[in-house]
CSV table of C-alpha atoms and ligand atoms in Angstrom, one decimal:
chain,number,residue,atom,x,y,z
A,149,MET,CA,1.7,13.5,-24.6
A,150,LYS,CA,-0.5,15.3,-22.0
A,151,VAL,CA,0.0,13.9,-18.6
A,152,LEU,CA,-3.7,13.2,-18.1
A,153,ASP,CA,-3.9,11.3,-21.4
A,154,ALA,CA,-1.3,8.7,-20.4
A,155,ASP,CA,-2.7,5.2,-19.5
A,156,PHE,CA,-0.6,4.9,-16.3
A,157,ILE,CA,-2.1,8.1,-15.0
A,158,LYS,CA,-5.6,6.9,-15.9
A,159,GLY,CA,-4.8,3.7,-14.0
A,160,TYR,CA,-3.6,5.7,-11.0
A,161,ILE,CA,-6.8,7.8,-10.9
A,162,ARG,CA,-9.0,4.8,-11.3
A,163,MET,CA,-7.3,3.0,-8.3
A,164,ALA,CA,-7.6,6.1,-6.1
A,165,ASN,CA,-11.3,6.4,-7.0
A,166,ASP,CA,-11.9,2.7,-6.4
A,167,GLY,CA,-10.4,3.1,-2.9
A,168,TRP,CA,-12.7,6.1,-2.2
A,169,GLU,CA,-15.8,4.1,-3.4
A,170,GLN,CA,-14.8,1.3,-1.0
A,171,GLY,CA,-15.0,3.7,1.9
A,172,TRP,CA,-11.3,3.4,2.8
A,173,HIS,CA,-10.5,7.2,2.5
A,174,GLU,CA,-12.5,9.4,4.8
A,175,ARG,CA,-11.6,13.0,4.5
A,176,ASN,CA,-7.8,13.1,3.5
A,177,GLY,CA,-7.1,9.6,4.8
A,178,GLY,CA,-4.8,7.3,2.9
A,179,ASN,CA,-2.1,7.8,0.2
A,180,LEU,CA,-1.0,6.2,-3.0
A,181,THR,CA,2.4,6.2,-4.7
A,182,TYR,CA,3.6,4.7,-8.0
A,183,ARG,CA,7.2,4.4,-9.3
A,184,MET,CA,7.1,5.4,-13.0
A,185,LYS,CA,8.8,3.4,-15.7
A,186,PRO,CA,11.5,5.2,-17.7
A,187,GLU,CA,9.3,5.1,-20.9
A,188,GLU,CA,6.4,6.6,-18.9
A,189,VAL,CA,8.7,9.5,-17.8
A,190,ASP,CA,9.8,10.0,-21.4
A,191,MET,CA,6.2,10.0,-22.6
A,192,VAL,CA,5.1,13.0,-20.5
A,193,LYS,CA,8.3,14.8,-19.5
A,194,GLU,CA,7.6,17.7,-21.9
A,195,ASN,CA,5.0,18.8,-19.4
A,196,PHE,CA,7.3,19.0,-16.4
A,197,SER,CA,8.2,22.2,-14.7
A,198,PRO,CA,10.4,21.5,-11.7
A,199,LYS,CA,9.8,23.3,-8.3
A,200,GLU,CA,12.4,23.6,-5.5
A,201,TRP,CA,14.2,20.6,-4.0
A,202,THR,CA,12.8,19.6,-0.5
A,203,PRO,CA,14.2,17.1,2.0
A,204,ILE,CA,12.4,13.8,2.1
A,205,GLY,CA,13.1,13.4,5.8
A,206,THR,CA,14.9,10.1,5.3
A,207,SER,CA,17.4,8.7,2.9
A,208,VAL,CA,16.5,6.3,-0.1
A,209,PRO,CA,19.7,6.1,-2.2
A,210,LYS,CA,18.4,3.2,-4.3
A,211,LEU,CA,15.6,5.5,-5.5
A,212,ALA,CA,18.0,8.2,-6.8
A,213,ASN,CA,16.7,9.9,-10.0
A,214,GLU,CA,13.4,7.9,-9.9
A,215,TYR,CA,10.0,9.5,-10.6
A,216,PHE,CA,6.9,8.8,-8.6
A,217,ILE,CA,3.3,9.8,-8.6
A,218,SER,CA,2.1,10.7,-5.1
A,219,THR,CA,-1.2,11.9,-3.7
A,220,GLY,CA,-1.0,15.3,-2.1
A,221,SER,CA,-0.8,15.8,1.7
A,222,GLY,CA,-4.2,16.9,2.9
A,223,LYS,CA,-5.8,16.1,-0.4
A,224,TYR,CA,-8.9,13.9,-0.6
A,225,PHE,CA,-9.1,10.7,-2.6
A,226,ARG,CA,-12.7,11.7,-3.3
A,227,ASN,CA,-11.5,14.6,-5.5
A,228,VAL,CA,-8.8,12.7,-7.5
A,229,ILE,CA,-11.1,11.8,-10.3
A,230,ILE,CA,-12.7,15.3,-10.7
A,231,ASP,CA,-9.5,17.4,-10.1
A,232,PRO,CA,-6.4,15.3,-10.7
A,233,GLU,CA,-4.0,18.2,-11.2
A,234,ASP,CA,-5.0,19.6,-7.8
A,235,SER,CA,-4.9,16.2,-6.0
A,236,PHE,CA,-1.6,14.6,-6.9
A,237,ALA,CA,1.9,15.3,-8.1
A,238,ILE,CA,4.7,13.7,-10.1
A,239,ILE,CA,7.9,14.1,-8.1
A,240,GLU,CA,11.5,13.5,-8.9
A,241,ILE,CA,14.1,12.1,-6.4
A,242,ASP,CA,17.6,13.7,-6.5
A,243,GLY,CA,20.8,11.9,-7.2
A,244,LYS,CA,21.4,11.1,-3.5
A,245,GLY,CA,17.9,9.9,-2.6
A,246,GLU,CA,17.6,12.7,0.0
A,247,ASN,CA,15.4,15.3,-1.6
A,248,TYR,CA,12.4,15.4,-3.9
A,249,ARG,CA,10.9,18.1,-6.2
A,250,ILE,CA,7.5,18.4,-7.7
A,251,VAL,CA,7.7,18.4,-11.5
A,252,TRP,CA,4.0,18.3,-12.3
A,253,GLY,CA,0.6,18.6,-10.5
A,254,LEU,CA,-0.5,20.0,-7.1
A,255,VAL,CA,-1.3,23.1,-9.2
A,256,ASN,CA,-2.9,24.9,-6.2
A,257,GLY,CA,0.1,24.3,-4.0
A,258,GLY,CA,0.8,21.6,-1.4
A,259,ARG,CA,3.2,18.8,-0.8
A,260,PRO,CA,3.3,15.1,-1.6
A,261,THR,CA,1.7,12.7,1.0
A,262,SER,CA,2.6,13.2,4.7
A,263,GLU,CA,3.6,9.5,4.6
A,264,LEU,CA,6.2,10.1,1.9
A,265,PRO,CA,9.0,8.6,4.2
A,266,SER,CA,7.1,5.4,4.7
A,267,HIS,CA,6.2,5.2,1.0
A,268,LEU,CA,9.7,5.7,-0.3
A,269,MET,CA,11.4,3.5,2.2
A,270,ASN,CA,8.9,0.7,1.3
A,271,HIS,CA,9.6,1.4,-2.4
A,272,GLU,CA,13.3,1.0,-1.8
A,273,VAL,CA,12.9,-2.3,0.1
A,274,LYS,CA,10.6,-3.7,-2.6
A,275,LEU,CA,12.8,-2.5,-5.4
A,276,ILE,CA,15.6,-4.6,-4.0
A,277,ALA,CA,13.4,-7.5,-2.9
A,278,THR,CA,11.6,-7.9,-6.2
A,279,GLY,CA,14.3,-6.8,-8.6
A,280,GLY,CA,12.2,-3.8,-9.6
A,281,LYS,CA,8.9,-5.6,-10.2
A,282,HIS,CA,6.9,-3.8,-7.5
A,283,ARG,CA,5.9,-0.3,-8.4
A,284,VAL,CA,2.9,0.5,-6.2
A,285,ILE,CA,2.6,1.3,-2.5
A,286,TYR,CA,-0.9,2.0,-1.1
A,287,HIS,CA,-2.0,3.1,2.3
A,288,ALA,CA,-5.7,3.0,3.3
A,289,HIS,CA,-7.9,3.1,6.4
A,290,PRO,CA,-10.3,0.1,5.9
A,291,ALA,CA,-12.5,-0.3,9.0
A,292,ASN,CA,-12.5,-4.0,9.5
A,293,VAL,CA,-8.7,-4.5,9.6
A,294,ILE,CA,-8.5,-1.5,11.9
A,295,ALA,CA,-11.1,-3.1,14.2
A,296,MET,CA,-9.1,-6.3,14.3
A,297,THR,CA,-6.2,-4.4,15.9
A,298,PHE,CA,-8.3,-3.7,19.0
A,299,VAL,CA,-9.1,-7.4,19.8
A,300,LEU,CA,-6.2,-9.5,18.7
A,301,PRO,CA,-2.6,-9.6,20.0
A,302,LEU,CA,-0.5,-7.4,17.7
A,303,GLU,CA,1.5,-10.4,16.3
A,304,ASP,CA,2.3,-11.2,12.7
A,305,LYS,CA,1.4,-14.8,13.2
A,306,VAL,CA,-2.0,-14.2,14.8
A,307,PHE,CA,-3.1,-11.8,12.1
A,308,THR,CA,-1.7,-13.9,9.3
A,309,ARG,CA,-3.5,-17.0,10.6
A,310,GLU,CA,-6.8,-15.3,11.2
A,311,LEU,CA,-6.9,-13.6,7.8
A,312,TRP,CA,-5.9,-16.7,6.0
A,313,GLU,CA,-8.6,-18.7,7.7
A,314,MET,CA,-11.4,-16.2,6.9
A,315,ALA,CA,-11.2,-16.8,3.1
A,316,THR,CA,-9.6,-19.7,1.2
A,317,GLU,CA,-8.0,-17.5,-1.4
A,318,CYS,CA,-6.1,-15.5,1.2
A,319,PRO,CA,-3.0,-17.7,1.5
A,320,VAL,CA,-2.8,-17.8,-2.3
A,321,VAL,CA,-3.0,-14.0,-2.6
A,322,PHE,CA,-0.6,-13.2,0.3
A,323,PRO,CA,1.3,-16.4,0.9
A,324,ASP,CA,4.1,-14.7,2.9
A,325,GLY,CA,1.5,-13.5,5.5
A,326,VAL,CA,1.1,-10.0,7.0
A,327,GLY,CA,3.2,-8.0,9.4
A,328,VAL,CA,1.9,-5.8,12.2
A,329,VAL,CA,3.3,-2.5,13.4
A,330,PRO,CA,2.3,-1.5,16.9
A,331,TRP,CA,0.7,2.0,17.3
A,332,MET,CA,3.2,4.7,16.4
A,333,VAL,CA,3.1,8.3,15.5
A,334,PRO,CA,2.3,8.5,11.7
A,335,GLY,CA,4.2,10.6,9.2
A,336,GLY,CA,7.7,10.3,10.4
A,337,ARG,CA,10.9,8.3,9.9
A,338,ASP,CA,10.4,5.8,12.9
A,339,ILE,CA,7.2,4.4,11.6
A,340,ALA,CA,8.7,4.3,8.1
A,341,VAL,CA,11.7,2.3,9.3
A,342,ALA,CA,9.4,-0.2,11.2
A,343,THR,CA,7.1,-0.6,8.2
A,344,SER,CA,9.9,-1.0,5.7
A,345,GLU,CA,11.5,-3.6,7.9
A,346,LEU,CA,8.3,-5.7,7.7
A,347,MET,CA,8.1,-5.1,3.9
A,348,LYS,CA,11.3,-7.1,3.5
A,349,LYS,CA,9.3,-10.1,4.5
A,350,TYR,CA,5.7,-9.3,3.6
A,351,ASP,CA,3.6,-7.4,1.0
A,352,VAL,CA,1.1,-6.3,3.7
A,353,ALA,CA,1.9,-4.2,6.9
A,354,ILE,CA,-1.0,-3.4,9.3
A,355,TRP,CA,-0.7,-0.3,11.3
A,356,ALA,CA,-2.4,-0.9,14.7
A,357,HIS,CA,-5.4,1.4,15.2
A,358,HIS,CA,-4.7,3.2,11.9
A,359,GLY,CA,-4.7,1.3,8.6
A,360,ILE,CA,-2.8,-0.9,6.2
A,361,PHE,CA,0.2,-0.5,3.8
A,362,VAL,CA,0.4,-2.9,0.8
A,363,SER,CA,2.9,-3.3,-2.0
A,364,GLY,CA,2.4,-4.7,-5.5
A,365,GLU,CA,3.5,-4.9,-9.1
A,366,ASP,CA,0.7,-2.9,-10.7
A,367,PHE,CA,-2.6,-1.1,-9.8
A,368,ASP,CA,-4.8,-4.2,-10.2
A,369,LEU,CA,-2.6,-6.5,-8.0
A,370,THR,CA,-2.1,-3.9,-5.3
A,371,PHE,CA,-5.7,-2.8,-5.1
A,372,GLY,CA,-6.7,-6.4,-5.2
A,373,LEU,CA,-4.4,-7.2,-2.3
A,374,MET,CA,-5.9,-4.4,-0.1
A,375,HIS,CA,-9.4,-5.6,-1.1
A,376,THR,CA,-8.7,-9.2,-0.3
A,377,VAL,CA,-7.2,-8.4,3.1
A,378,GLU,CA,-10.1,-6.1,4.0
A,379,LYS,CA,-12.7,-8.6,2.8
A,380,SER,CA,-11.2,-11.3,5.0
A,381,ALA,CA,-11.1,-8.9,8.0
A,382,GLU,CA,-14.8,-8.2,7.4
A,383,ILE,CA,-15.6,-11.9,7.6
A,384,PHE,CA,-13.5,-12.0,10.8
A,385,VAL,CA,-15.6,-9.2,12.3
A,386,LYS,CA,-18.9,-10.9,11.3
A,387,VAL,CA,-17.8,-14.2,12.8
A,388,ARG,CA,-16.6,-12.6,16.0
A,389,SER,CA,-19.9,-10.6,16.2
A,390,MET,CA,-21.9,-13.9,16.1
A,391,VAL,CA,-19.8,-16.1,18.4
A,392,PRO,CA,-16.8,-15.8,20.6
A,393,GLU,CA,-15.0,-18.8,19.1
A,394,LYS,CA,-15.1,-20.3,15.6
A,395,ARG,CA,-16.9,-23.6,15.5
A,396,GLN,CA,-14.7,-24.9,12.7
A,397,SER,CA,-12.1,-23.5,10.4
A,398,ILE,CA,-9.4,-24.3,7.8
A,399,THR,CA,-6.7,-26.4,9.5
A,400,SER,CA,-2.9,-26.3,9.1
A,401,ASP,CA,-3.1,-29.5,7.1
A,402,ASP,CA,-5.8,-27.9,4.9
A,403,PHE,CA,-3.4,-25.1,4.2
A,404,ARG,CA,-0.6,-27.5,3.4
A,405,SER,CA,-2.9,-29.2,0.8
A,406,LEU,CA,-3.9,-25.9,-0.6
A,407,ALA,CA,-0.3,-24.8,-0.9
A,408,LYS,CA,0.6,-28.0,-2.8
A,409,ASP,CA,-2.3,-27.7,-5.3
A,410,PHE,CA,-1.9,-23.9,-5.8
A,411,LYS,CA,1.9,-24.1,-6.0
A,412,VAL,CA,2.6,-21.5,-3.3
A,413,THR,CA,5.0,-21.8,-0.4
A,414,LEU,CA,3.4,-21.1,3.0
A,415,PRO,CA,5.9,-20.5,5.8
A,416,GLU,CA,5.7,-23.4,8.4
A,417,GLU,CA,5.9,-20.7,11.2
A,418,PHE,CA,2.3,-19.9,10.4
A,419,LEU,CA,1.1,-23.5,10.2
A,420,ASP,CA,1.4,-25.0,13.7
B,23,2HA,O1,-4.1,11.5,6.1
B,23,2HA,O2,-3.6,8.5,6.0
B,23,2HA,O3,-1.5,8.3,7.7
B,23,2HA,C1,-3.2,10.7,5.4
B,23,2HA,C2,-2.9,9.5,6.2
B,23,2HA,C3,-1.9,9.6,7.2
B,24,ZN,ZN1,-3.2,6.9,7.4
């Protein structure tokens, strides 16, 4: 089967374009990776023509021999839908988890996302934590969440609590809460280590003054998670723009009642 005819590729392209339409991907901002299923690799591998092995810049041994789709470094989400073969690649990880090679795509040259170390270290953590269920890691630059990182203390508890309070569905969508990474230089191993450490606990990691990383099982759940977090942040910005303090909000006991009815577990550390 042609790569562009496969349903998982169509799902990837749709998600990238949805992110563009939300305004989360100015210029070449953001990146999206997907860990392919073995049957998806089999479906399209007749089209593969491997390029040279290149160091990942970190070590992800649990991802040995896996295949990923990755947006290209310097490529624009805006162009994914009109020129997929130029905008993203399928890459293969070597047997040690230290190098990758492009096997399809990026036909006019280029490399996978500059955030490949963060993406792959997050994939590795999530592969272990979810028994392989999570396949999608998504990084975007949504304005309202970024704005929050200029006015709140950069603490997991503060961000979790504010985001939960801004929309009743939030604790159901991300019951584990959100983690916050202080400002760091993007693209390297240090920020990848800090982010993947938080991903052991959360599905959402906010990068101060930069953006968000989310992890999920499929394109719908992962896009939906980003969308829910950013919608909640938008409400936070509106509320703060109207008044310095909330007049009323959802209380810790309200959250406990919600958790009971919706059968989710909310960590007590976020409920005092
Ligand atoms: O330009 O978003 O973090 C891609 C990025 C880097
Ligand atoms: Zn970014």
